[in-house]
Backbone as a printed PyTorch tensor [residue, N CA C, xyz], in Angstrom:
tensor([[[  0.8030,  -1.1650,  -0.0880],
         [ -0.0260,   0.0180,  -0.1460],
         [  0.8730,   1.3290,   0.0050]],

        [[  0.6830,   2.1500,  -1.0070],
         [  1.4620,   3.1160,  -1.0130],
         [  0.9260,   4.3030,  -0.1240]],

        [[  1.8460,   5.1770,   0.3690],
         [  1.6930,   6.1080,   1.3670],
         [  0.9910,   7.4320,   0.4550]],

        [[ -0.1530,   7.8010,   0.7210],
         [ -0.8920,   8.9010,   0.0380],
         [ -0.2830,  10.0340,   0.2510]],

        [[  0.1240,  10.8360,  -0.7060],
         [  0.9390,  12.0580,  -0.6550],
         [ -0.0280,  13.2340,  -1.1420]],

        [[ -1.1460,  13.0010,  -1.6110],
         [ -1.9090,  14.0250,  -2.1070],
         [ -3.3300,  14.3000,  -1.3060]],

        [[ -3.6410,  13.1990,  -0.5400],
         [ -5.0690,  13.4660,   0.3930],
         [ -5.1740,  14.6130,   1.0010]],

        [[ -4.1750,  15.0560,   1.7990],
         [ -4.1450,  16.3500,   2.6000],
         [ -4.2890,  17.4580,   1.8210]],

        [[ -3.8470,  17.6110,   0.4820],
         [ -4.1170,  18.6870,  -0.4270],
         [ -5.4200,  18.7260,  -0.9060]],

        [[ -6.1450,  17.4970,  -1.2820],
         [ -7.5050,  17.3830,  -1.7280],
         [ -8.5180,  17.8540,  -0.6790]],

        [[ -7.9720,  17.6690,   0.6160],
         [ -8.9660,  18.0800,   1.8010],
         [ -8.6490,  19.5020,   1.9930]],

        [[ -7.6620,  19.9460,   1.9320],
         [ -7.4140,  21.5460,   2.1710],
         [ -8.2070,  22.2830,   0.9240]],

        [[ -8.1000,  21.6890,  -0.1570],
         [ -8.9430,  22.2680,  -1.3770],
         [-10.4640,  22.5500,  -1.0030]],

        [[-10.8620,  21.6590,  -0.2310],
         [-12.4320,  21.6420,   0.1860],
         [-12.6870,  23.0350,   0.7470]],

        [[-11.8680,  23.3620,   1.7870],
         [-12.0790,  24.7420,   2.5170],
         [-11.7960,  25.8420,   1.7050]],

        [[-10.7600,  25.7150,   0.8090],
         [-10.5990,  26.9170,  -0.2690],
         [-11.5830,  27.0400,  -1.0870]],

        [[-12.3340,  25.9430,  -1.7890],
         [-13.3160,  26.1340,  -2.5270],
         [-14.6060,  26.6830,  -1.7630]],

        [[-14.7930,  26.2940,  -0.4820],
         [-15.6180,  27.0740,   0.0790],
         [-15.6160,  28.6180,   0.2100]],

        [[-14.4080,  29.0850,   0.2940],
         [-14.1400,  30.5330,   0.5330],
         [-14.1420,  31.1250,  -0.9970]],

        [[-13.8460,  30.2920,  -2.1470],
         [-14.1410,  30.7370,  -3.4360],
         [-15.5980,  30.8640,  -3.6820]],

        [[-16.4710,  30.0740,  -3.2030],
         [-17.6800,  30.1400,  -3.3290],
         [-18.4000,  31.3380,  -2.5840]],

        [[-18.0430,  31.8470,  -1.4950],
         [-18.0930,  32.8690,  -0.6210],
         [-17.9360,  34.2290,  -1.5460]],

        [[-16.7050,  34.1280,  -1.9960],
         [-16.1070,  35.2560,  -2.8320],
         [-17.0030,  35.4520,  -4.0800]],

        [[-17.4990,  34.3540,  -4.8480],
         [-18.3460,  34.4780,  -6.0260],
         [-19.6520,  35.1270,  -5.5620]],

        [[-20.2650,  34.4910,  -4.4230],
         [-21.6490,  35.0550,  -4.1090],
         [-21.5050,  36.4510,  -3.6300]],

        [[-20.8040,  36.6240,  -2.9290],
         [-20.7090,  38.1350,  -2.3430],
         [-20.3520,  39.1910,  -3.3990]],

        [[-19.5690,  38.7820,  -4.4080],
         [-19.2080,  39.5920,  -5.5280],
         [-20.5270,  39.8020,  -6.2060]],

        [[-21.2720,  38.7810,  -6.3770],
         [-22.5090,  39.1010,  -7.4460],
         [-23.4960,  40.0340,  -6.5150]],

        [[-23.6140,  39.8590,  -5.2310],
         [-24.4940,  40.5480,  -4.3600],
         [-24.0280,  42.0900,  -4.3890]],

        [[-22.5860,  42.2040,  -4.3270],
         [-22.0800,  43.4690,  -4.4120],
         [-22.4750,  44.3280,  -5.6680]],

        [[-22.3430,  43.5320,  -6.6770],
         [-22.5840,  44.1560,  -7.9950],
         [-24.2830,  44.4790,  -8.2000]],

        [[-25.1080,  43.7480,  -7.4500],
         [-26.4610,  43.9670,  -7.4060],
         [-26.8820,  45.1850,  -6.3480]],

        [[-25.7760,  45.6750,  -5.7390],
         [-26.0560,  46.6260,  -4.7230],
         [-26.4290,  46.0910,  -3.5380]],

        [[-26.3960,  44.7770,  -3.1170],
         [-26.8460,  44.1400,  -1.8770],
         [-25.8470,  43.8200,  -0.8070]],

        [[-24.6810,  44.2190,  -1.2830],
         [-23.5150,  43.8050,  -0.2090],
         [-22.5110,  44.8190,  -0.4190]],

        [[-22.0760,  45.4030,   1.0200],
         [-20.9440,  46.3490,   0.9850],
         [-19.9950,  46.1030,   2.1100]],

        [[-19.9760,  44.7860,   2.4490],
         [-18.9220,  44.5190,   3.5270],
         [-17.4840,  44.5070,   2.9600]],

        [[-16.8390,  45.5530,   2.8580],
         [-15.4570,  45.4290,   2.3860],
         [-14.6600,  44.7250,   3.1670]],

        [[-14.9460,  44.5760,   4.3690],
         [-13.9910,  43.7490,   5.5640],
         [-14.0970,  42.2410,   4.9660]],

        [[-15.1520,  41.6960,   4.4030],
         [-15.2010,  40.4010,   3.8690],
         [-14.0940,  40.2710,   2.9630]],

        [[-13.8470,  41.2850,   2.0120],
         [-12.9070,  41.0060,   1.0540],
         [-11.4690,  40.9270,   1.8070]],

        [[-11.3890,  41.7820,   2.5960],
         [-10.0120,  41.8500,   3.5080],
         [ -9.9120,  40.6090,   4.2710]],

        [[-10.7560,  40.1250,   4.7580],
         [-10.7900,  38.7170,   5.3950],
         [-10.5470,  37.5020,   4.2710]],

        [[-11.1200,  37.8170,   3.2900],
         [-10.9380,  36.7020,   2.1380],
         [ -9.4760,  36.7180,   1.6410]],

        [[ -8.9050,  37.9930,   1.5300],
         [ -7.4120,  38.2230,   1.1640],
         [ -6.6750,  37.3250,   2.1970]],

        [[ -6.8640,  37.8630,   3.5050],
         [ -6.1830,  37.1230,   4.6560],
         [ -6.2340,  35.4810,   4.5340]],

        [[ -7.2990,  35.1610,   4.2840],
         [ -7.6580,  33.7690,   4.0470],
         [ -6.7710,  33.1220,   2.8640]],

        [[ -6.8870,  33.7230,   1.8380],
         [ -6.1240,  33.2680,   0.6060],
         [ -4.7870,  33.4120,   0.9060]],

        [[ -4.2240,  34.4920,   1.2430],
         [ -2.7460,  34.7480,   1.6750],
         [ -2.2570,  33.6950,   2.5920]],

        [[ -2.8830,  33.5460,   3.6940],
         [ -2.3140,  32.6230,   4.6880],
         [ -2.6140,  31.3730,   4.5930]],

        [[ -3.9460,  30.9220,   4.4090],
         [ -4.4840,  29.5560,   4.3590],
         [ -4.0010,  28.8940,   3.0900]],

        [[ -4.5560,  29.5510,   1.8650],
         [ -4.3860,  28.9640,   0.5850],
         [ -3.0650,  29.0110,   0.1000]],

        [[ -2.3830,  30.2280,   0.2800],
         [ -1.1170,  30.2910,  -0.2800],
         [  0.0910,  29.9480,   0.5360]],

        [[  0.3350,  30.4490,   1.7600],
         [  1.4060,  30.1890,   2.5270],
         [  1.2400,  28.8340,   3.0930]],

        [[  0.1140,  28.3120,   3.3980],
         [  0.0090,  27.0450,   4.0420],
         [  0.0670,  26.0140,   3.0980]],

        [[ -1.1440,  26.1250,   2.2340],
         [ -1.4640,  24.9460,   1.2060],
         [ -0.2900,  25.0050,  -0.0340]],

        [[ -0.3110,  26.3930,  -0.7670],
         [  0.4520,  26.3940,  -1.9360],
         [  1.8880,  25.9820,  -1.5800]],

        [[  2.3320,  26.4380,  -0.3720],
         [  3.5980,  26.2100,   0.0610],
         [  4.0990,  24.7980,   0.1680]],

        [[  2.9450,  23.9540,   0.7240],
         [  3.3250,  22.4640,   0.6950],
         [  3.5140,  22.0690,  -0.7180]],

        [[  2.4890,  22.5420,  -1.6090],
         [  2.6090,  22.0830,  -2.9620],
         [  3.9530,  22.3670,  -3.6330]],

        [[  4.2950,  23.6080,  -3.5310],
         [  5.6580,  24.1330,  -4.0780],
         [  6.7750,  23.6240,  -3.4810]],

        [[  6.8160,  23.5410,  -2.1250],
         [  8.0300,  23.3590,  -1.3880],
         [  8.2820,  21.5650,  -1.4530]],

        [[  7.1010,  20.9760,  -1.6480],
         [  7.1770,  19.5330,  -1.1610],
         [  6.5980,  18.6070,  -2.4350]],

        [[  5.4550,  19.0170,  -2.7640],
         [  5.0680,  17.9010,  -3.8120],
         [  5.5590,  18.2810,  -5.2750]],

        [[  5.5000,  19.5350,  -5.6280],
         [  6.1820,  19.9340,  -6.9070],
         [  7.7190,  19.5400,  -6.9580]],

        [[  8.5440,  19.7710,  -5.8210],
         [  9.8200,  19.5830,  -5.8970],
         [ 10.0300,  17.9000,  -6.0230]],

        [[  9.2220,  17.2290,  -5.3970],
         [  9.3520,  15.6970,  -5.6080],
         [  9.1090,  15.1240,  -6.9290]],

        [[  8.0770,  15.8290,  -7.5940],
         [  7.7860,  15.4600,  -8.7770],
         [  8.8920,  15.6590, -10.0400]],

        [[  9.4760,  16.9570,  -9.6000],
         [ 10.7360,  17.5260, -10.5690],
         [ 11.9020,  16.4410, -10.3530]],

        [[ 12.0880,  16.3100,  -8.9500],
         [ 13.1600,  15.2220,  -8.5780],
         [ 12.8150,  13.8370,  -9.2180]],

        [[ 11.7220,  13.5340,  -9.4990],
         [ 11.4160,  12.2370,  -9.9750],
         [ 11.4060,  12.1310, -11.4920]],

        [[ 11.6640,  13.2390, -12.0490],
         [ 11.8930,  13.4070, -13.5420],
         [ 10.9330,  14.2290, -14.3980]],

        [[ 10.0600,  14.7970, -13.7080],
         [  8.9880,  15.8410, -14.3680],
         [  9.9510,  16.8980, -14.6900]],

        [[  9.9900,  17.4800, -15.9930],
         [ 10.5360,  18.6730, -16.3730],
         [ 10.1030,  19.8930, -15.5080]],

        [[ 10.9620,  20.8180, -15.1230],
         [ 10.6190,  21.8320, -14.3190],
         [  9.9340,  22.8920, -15.3400]],

        [[ 10.2990,  23.1210, -16.3500],
         [  9.8420,  24.0060, -17.4250],
         [  8.8900,  23.4240, -18.3310]],

        [[  7.9370,  24.0080, -18.9090],
         [  6.8180,  23.3420, -19.8630],
         [  6.3130,  22.1540, -19.3390]],

        [[  5.7980,  22.1480, -18.1120],
         [  5.2030,  21.0980, -17.6560],
         [  4.0800,  21.0820, -16.7670]],

        [[  3.4100,  20.3650, -16.2350],
         [  2.2260,  20.6090, -15.2860],
         [  2.7680,  21.4930, -14.1570]],

        [[  3.8550,  21.0860, -13.4900],
         [  4.3900,  21.7530, -12.2810],
         [  4.5980,  23.3800, -12.8200]],

        [[  5.1450,  23.5350, -13.9050],
         [  5.3250,  25.0000, -14.4090],
         [  3.9590,  25.7760, -14.5350]],

        [[  3.0800,  25.0660, -14.9700],
         [  1.7140,  25.7380, -15.2390],
         [  1.0110,  25.8570, -13.8670]],

        [[  1.1590,  24.9560, -12.8880],
         [  0.6040,  25.1520, -11.5260],
         [  1.1830,  26.4270, -10.8500]],

        [[  2.6670,  26.4160, -10.9770],
         [  3.3610,  27.7340, -10.3940],
         [  2.8330,  28.8680, -11.0420]],

        [[  2.7040,  28.9760, -12.2430],
         [  2.2380,  30.1740, -13.0870],
         [  0.8770,  30.6070, -12.5780]],

        [[ -0.1540,  29.6090, -12.2700],
         [ -1.3280,  29.8370, -11.8610],
         [ -1.2620,  30.4060, -10.3910]],

        [[ -0.3230,  30.0110,  -9.4430],
         [ -0.3440,  30.5730,  -8.0570],
         [  0.1410,  31.9790,  -8.1860]],

        [[  1.1530,  32.2380,  -9.0510],
         [  1.4330,  33.5750,  -9.3770],
         [  0.5780,  34.6720,  -9.9050]],

        [[ -0.5200,  34.0240, -10.7660],
         [ -1.6380,  34.7100, -11.2500],
         [ -2.5790,  35.1720, -10.1610]],

        [[ -2.7090,  33.9940,  -9.4590],
         [ -3.6130,  34.3750,  -8.2340],
         [ -3.2990,  35.3900,  -7.2660]],

        [[ -2.0110,  35.3730,  -6.8780],
         [ -1.4510,  36.4770,  -6.0430],
         [ -1.5920,  37.6510,  -6.4960]],

        [[ -1.5150,  38.0230,  -7.8940],
         [ -1.8780,  39.4400,  -8.5770],
         [ -3.1810,  39.8290,  -8.2140]],

        [[ -4.0010,  39.0130,  -8.4830],
         [ -5.6580,  39.1920,  -8.2660],
         [ -5.9410,  39.4880,  -6.6970]],

        [[ -5.1590,  38.8100,  -5.8990],
         [ -5.4450,  39.0050,  -4.5500],
         [ -4.9250,  40.2050,  -4.1440]],

        [[ -3.7070,  40.6920,  -4.4690],
         [ -3.1340,  42.0510,  -4.3580],
         [ -4.0360,  43.1620,  -4.6390]],

        [[ -4.6340,  42.9930,  -5.9960],
         [ -5.5640,  43.9700,  -6.4310],
         [ -6.7690,  43.9670,  -5.6270]],

        [[ -7.3720,  42.8930,  -5.2220],
         [ -8.7950,  42.8520,  -4.3940],
         [ -8.2060,  43.6010,  -3.1150]],

        [[ -7.1240,  43.4820,  -2.4930],
         [ -6.8710,  44.0290,  -1.1460],
         [ -6.6830,  45.5110,  -1.4500]],

        [[ -6.0670,  45.9070,  -2.3120],
         [ -6.0070,  47.5490,  -2.5100],
         [ -7.2170,  47.9220,  -2.5920]],

        [[ -8.2170,  47.4420,  -3.5300],
         [ -9.2610,  47.9290,  -3.9060],
         [-10.4070,  48.0230,  -2.7380]],

        [[-10.3040,  46.8740,  -1.7670],
         [-11.2290,  46.7710,  -0.5520],
         [-10.6350,  47.7710,   0.3920]],

        [[ -9.3110,  47.8140,   0.5570],
         [ -8.9240,  48.8480,   1.6770],
         [ -9.3930,  50.1870,   1.1550]],

        [[ -9.3110,  50.6130,  -0.1030],
         [ -9.5330,  51.8230,  -0.5980],
         [-11.1560,  52.2220,  -0.2880]],

        [[-11.9770,  51.0540,  -0.6080],
         [-13.3100,  51.1530,  -0.3800],
         [-13.6380,  51.2930,   1.2210]],

        [[-13.1270,  50.5880,   1.9950],
         [-13.1590,  50.7100,   3.3770],
         [-12.8530,  52.1880,   3.8470]],

        [[-11.9450,  52.7690,   3.0420],
         [-11.4620,  54.0260,   3.5420],
         [-12.4090,  55.0820,   2.9120]],

        [[-13.3080,  54.7470,   2.2960],
         [-14.2140,  55.5790,   1.5910],
         [-14.2380,  56.1080,   0.2420]],

        [[-13.1180,  55.6280,  -0.4230],
         [-12.9110,  56.0750,  -1.7520],
         [-13.8450,  55.2690,  -2.7780]],

        [[-14.5240,  55.8470,  -3.4250],
         [-15.5000,  55.4350,  -4.3830],
         [-14.7130,  54.7730,  -5.7300]],

        [[-15.5790,  53.9860,  -6.4480],
         [-14.9730,  53.4110,  -7.7960],
         [-14.3250,  52.2260,  -7.4480]],

        [[-14.2150,  51.4570,  -6.3970],
         [-13.3710,  50.3440,  -6.2410],
         [-14.4490,  48.9980,  -6.6400]],

        [[-15.6620,  49.1410,  -6.6680],
         [-16.5390,  48.0100,  -7.0220],
         [-16.1420,  47.2240,  -8.2650]],

        [[-15.6970,  47.8030,  -9.2520],
         [-15.2880,  47.1440, -10.4900],
         [-14.1470,  46.3820, -10.3340]],

        [[-13.1430,  47.1080,  -9.5650],
         [-11.7530,  46.3680,  -9.5890],
         [-11.9570,  45.1910,  -8.5970]],

        [[-12.8100,  45.3170,  -7.6120],
         [-12.9390,  44.1090,  -6.6750],
         [-13.5270,  42.9990,  -7.4000]],

        [[-14.6750,  43.3540,  -8.1200],
         [-15.5210,  42.3270,  -8.8090],
         [-14.6970,  41.5110,  -9.8250]],

        [[-13.8500,  42.3080, -10.8020],
         [-13.2020,  41.8690, -11.7790],
         [-12.0690,  40.8010, -11.1900]],

        [[-11.3750,  41.1960, -10.1730],
         [-10.2330,  40.3510,  -9.6010],
         [-10.7540,  39.3580,  -8.6730]],

        [[-12.1540,  39.3400,  -8.0800],
         [-12.5520,  38.4810,  -7.4090],
         [-13.1200,  37.4620,  -8.2910]],

        [[-13.6530,  37.8040,  -9.4110],
         [-14.1270,  36.5690, -10.2750],
         [-13.0150,  36.1560, -11.0270]],

        [[-11.8910,  36.9310, -11.3670],
         [-10.6210,  36.1790, -12.0480],
         [-10.0630,  35.4120, -11.2610]],

        [[ -9.8330,  35.6660,  -9.7260],
         [ -9.3030,  34.6620,  -8.9320],
         [-10.0560,  33.2360,  -8.7470]],

        [[-11.4870,  33.6240,  -8.6530],
         [-12.4040,  32.4950,  -8.4140],
         [-12.2490,  31.5680,  -9.5970]],

        [[-12.1110,  32.1230, -10.7690],
         [-12.2790,  31.2390, -12.0140],
         [-10.8630,  30.4810, -12.0460]],

        [[ -9.9120,  31.3650, -11.8190],
         [ -8.5790,  30.6790, -11.8420],
         [ -8.2100,  29.5860, -10.8490]],

        [[ -8.8310,  29.6500,  -9.7810],
         [ -8.6650,  28.7520,  -8.5740],
         [ -9.3460,  27.6330,  -8.9210]],

        [[-10.5470,  27.7360,  -9.3180],
         [-11.5900,  26.6570,  -9.5810],
         [-10.9000,  25.6770, -10.6700]],

        [[-10.4330,  26.3060, -11.6220],
         [ -9.6680,  25.6180, -12.8820],
         [ -8.5100,  24.8960, -12.2860]],

        [[ -7.8620,  25.6130, -11.5930],
         [ -6.4240,  25.0820, -10.9680],
         [ -6.8570,  24.0990,  -9.9560]],

        [[ -7.6730,  24.0180,  -9.1110],
         [ -7.9070,  22.8980,  -8.0830],
         [ -8.4160,  21.5740,  -9.0070]],

        [[ -9.2240,  21.9020,  -9.9120],
         [ -9.7680,  20.8970, -10.7290],
         [ -8.6680,  20.2420, -11.5380]],

        [[ -7.5820,  20.8940, -11.8990],
         [ -6.4490,  20.1540, -12.5580],
         [ -5.6540,  19.5190, -11.7320]],

        [[ -5.4150,  20.0930, -10.4400],
         [ -4.6770,  19.4450,  -9.5070],
         [ -5.4800,  18.0970,  -9.0480]],

        [[ -6.6860,  18.2910,  -8.5360],
         [ -7.4040,  17.0920,  -8.1900],
         [ -7.4740,  16.0060,  -9.0540]],

        [[ -7.7690,  16.3470, -10.3400],
         [ -8.1500,  15.3740, -11.3480],
         [ -7.0370,  14.9260, -12.2370]],

        [[ -5.9660,  15.6120, -12.3400],
         [ -4.8600,  15.3040, -13.1870],
         [ -3.5110,  15.1980, -12.4990]],

        [[ -3.1900,  16.2670, -11.8290],
         [ -1.6910,  16.2600, -11.3000],
         [ -1.4290,  15.5610, -10.2190]],

        [[ -2.5010,  15.4860,  -9.1120],
         [ -2.5130,  14.5850,  -8.0250],
         [ -2.4130,  13.0750,  -8.2890]],

        [[ -3.5970,  12.6090,  -9.2550],
         [ -3.5090,  11.2720,  -9.4380],
         [ -2.2330,  10.7860, -10.2790]],

        [[ -1.7170,  11.7390, -11.1820],
         [ -0.5160,  11.4560, -11.6120],
         [  0.7800,  11.2620, -10.6870]],

        [[  0.7340,  12.1150,  -9.6950],
         [  1.7810,  12.1580,  -8.5950],
         [  1.5810,  10.6800,  -7.7530]],

        [[  0.1630,  10.3290,  -7.5310],
         [  0.1170,   9.1320,  -6.8090],
         [  0.6780,   8.0140,  -7.7200]],

        [[  0.6300,   8.0400,  -8.8730],
         [  0.8110,   7.1220,  -9.6760],
         [  2.4740,   6.8570, -10.1050]],

        [[  3.0890,   8.0150, -10.0660],
         [  4.4590,   8.0780, -10.4030],
         [  5.4870,   8.1630,  -9.3620]],

        [[  5.1070,   8.7520,  -8.1510],
         [  6.1780,   8.9220,  -7.1800],
         [  6.3740,   7.5670,  -6.4150]],

        [[  7.7280,   7.2780,  -6.4240],
         [  8.0780,   6.0460,  -5.6590],
         [  7.7800,   5.9370,  -4.0720]],

        [[  7.4120,   4.9920,  -3.6870],
         [  7.2230,   4.7830,  -2.3560],
         [  8.3330,   5.1540,  -1.2290]],

        [[  9.5390,   5.0420,  -1.7660],
         [ 10.7440,   5.6670,  -1.0130],
         [ 10.9530,   7.0970,  -0.6030]],

        [[ 10.0800,   7.8110,  -1.6570],
         [ 10.1060,   9.3380,  -1.4900],
         [  8.9760,   9.8310,  -0.6570]],

        [[  7.9020,   9.0210,  -0.5360],
         [  6.6670,   9.4420,   0.2550],
         [  6.8530,   9.6630,   1.7420]],

        [[  7.5630,   8.9340,   2.5200],
         [  7.4980,   9.1570,   3.8730],
         [  8.1180,  10.5490,   4.2180]],

        [[  9.0230,  10.9380,   3.4980],
         [  9.8260,  12.1850,   3.7170],
         [  8.8420,  13.3520,   3.3330]],

        [[  8.0560,  13.0270,   2.1790],
         [  7.0670,  14.0560,   1.8350],
         [  5.9480,  14.3830,   2.8570]],

        [[  5.5610,  13.3160,   3.3990],
         [  4.4790,  13.3050,   4.7190],
         [  5.1750,  13.9930,   5.8240]],

        [[  6.4120,  13.7140,   6.1620],
         [  7.1370,  14.4440,   7.1900],
         [  7.1340,  15.8680,   6.9160]],

        [[  7.5730,  16.1680,   5.5060],
         [  7.5070,  17.6350,   5.4220],
         [  6.2340,  18.4050,   5.4390]],

        [[  5.2820,  17.7620,   5.1590],
         [  3.7970,  18.3620,   5.2460],
         [  3.6180,  18.5530,   6.6460]],

        [[  3.8840,  17.6260,   7.6970],
         [  3.5520,  17.6710,   9.1350],
         [  4.4130,  18.7700,   9.6370]],

        [[  5.8790,  18.9780,   9.1400],
         [  6.6040,  19.9380,   9.6600],
         [  5.9740,  21.3250,   9.2640]],

        [[  5.4840,  21.5980,   7.9740],
         [  4.7420,  22.7460,   7.5170],
         [  3.6840,  23.0080,   8.3960]],

        [[  2.8130,  22.0750,   8.8330],
         [  1.6060,  22.1080,   9.6810],
         [  2.0740,  22.4800,  11.1100]],

        [[  3.0850,  21.7290,  11.6780],
         [  3.5770,  22.3070,  12.8550],
         [  4.0410,  23.7090,  13.1210]],

        [[  4.5460,  24.1310,  11.9650],
         [  5.0390,  25.5590,  12.0410],
         [  3.9090,  26.7280,  11.9600]],

        [[  2.6680,  26.2300,  11.6570],
         [  1.6980,  27.0360,  11.7950],
         [  1.1730,  27.1670,  13.1850]],

        [[  0.3390,  28.2170,  13.6060],
         [ -0.1820,  28.4300,  14.8220],
         [ -1.0200,  27.2300,  15.1270]],

        [[ -1.1880,  26.9220,  16.4920],
         [ -1.8870,  25.6820,  16.9670],
         [ -3.3730,  25.5710,  16.3840]],

        [[ -3.9920,  26.8610,  16.2700],
         [ -5.2650,  26.9110,  15.9840],
         [ -5.6980,  27.3450,  14.6080]],

        [[ -4.4850,  27.2200,  13.7610],
         [ -4.5920,  28.0200,  12.3960],
         [ -5.6650,  27.4950,  11.4380]],

        [[ -5.8100,  26.3020,  11.0320],
         [ -6.8710,  25.7300,  10.4210],
         [ -8.1680,  25.9600,  10.8660]],

        [[ -8.3910,  25.6880,  12.2940],
         [ -9.6710,  25.8860,  12.9010],
         [-10.0530,  27.2950,  12.6690]],

        [[ -9.1280,  28.2980,  12.8250],
         [ -9.5830,  29.7150,  12.8190],
         [ -9.8420,  30.1810,  11.4260]],

        [[ -9.2260,  29.5390,  10.3390],
         [ -9.6420,  29.7680,   8.9830],
         [-11.1700,  29.1170,   8.5560]],

        [[-11.3070,  27.7820,   9.2070],
         [-12.5580,  27.1610,   8.9330],
         [-13.6110,  28.0110,   9.6860]],

        [[-13.4120,  28.5510,  10.7980],
         [-14.4240,  29.3010,  11.5540],
         [-14.8230,  30.5330,  10.8340]],

        [[-13.6830,  31.1820,  10.1920],
         [-13.8830,  32.4500,   9.3580],
         [-14.7140,  32.1090,   8.1460]],

        [[-14.7490,  31.0030,   7.4790],
         [-15.2820,  30.4830,   6.3560],
         [-16.8010,  30.2050,   6.8640]],

        [[-16.9400,  29.5500,   7.8910],
         [-18.3070,  29.3490,   8.4610],
         [-19.1150,  30.4820,   8.9450]],

        [[-18.5220,  31.5320,   9.4750],
         [-19.1330,  32.7620,   9.8090],
         [-19.7140,  33.3680,   8.6180]],

        [[-18.8350,  33.4800,   7.3450],
         [-19.3780,  34.2880,   6.3570],
         [-20.5390,  33.3460,   5.6470]],

        [[-20.3070,  32.0860,   5.6740],
         [-21.4190,  31.1130,   5.1160],
         [-22.6550,  31.4560,   5.8540]],

        [[-22.7780,  31.5550,   7.1380],
         [-23.7550,  31.7680,   8.0140],
         [-24.5970,  32.9950,   7.7200]],

        [[-23.6540,  34.2700,   7.3140],
         [-24.2050,  35.5220,   7.1810],
         [-24.8150,  35.4780,   5.8750]],

        [[-24.2910,  34.8230,   4.9490],
         [-24.6220,  34.6400,   3.4730],
         [-26.1970,  33.8920,   3.5340]],

        [[-26.2390,  32.8500,   4.3690],
         [-27.4510,  32.1190,   4.3870],
         [-28.5400,  32.6770,   5.0710]],

        [[-28.1140,  33.6610,   5.9790],
         [-29.3530,  34.4890,   6.7470],
         [-30.2010,  35.3430,   5.9120]]])
């Protein structure tokens, strides 16, 4: 039985997808004039930056992708290169959302379109990205990575998780649940 090196990533994607759904729903409501909670967008940026990027993407970039390259996948013009490029594109959308939401929070008008364009761009990018990882890259990794590499990968994931504050995942899960409850109300 091979050690599963992508299960934790798929599980983390579920919370990320819930935040993406909130981003999509609240952006649509914002465009209809029914949502003006700029703090939500800043909290979304915080979630994306810390949970999705520094916590989740860091495991992919520092552990899984490096293992794939070490095992023979090309670094350039490969699925790994495409995933890294998507991570960078996502970071650009997040910076734009943060700047516009902060300006809106400070009372500057005209930020709605910037927030909407980048929130929708990020959501579409990440949905596609997660779909490719869950259905193409991760199954490929499970197929090609030799068992002897896997325990060290699992240990590296555990080190990354141990480096995060004790309540890290729980805090971000609660943040998502809070906004889900508001949306449902």
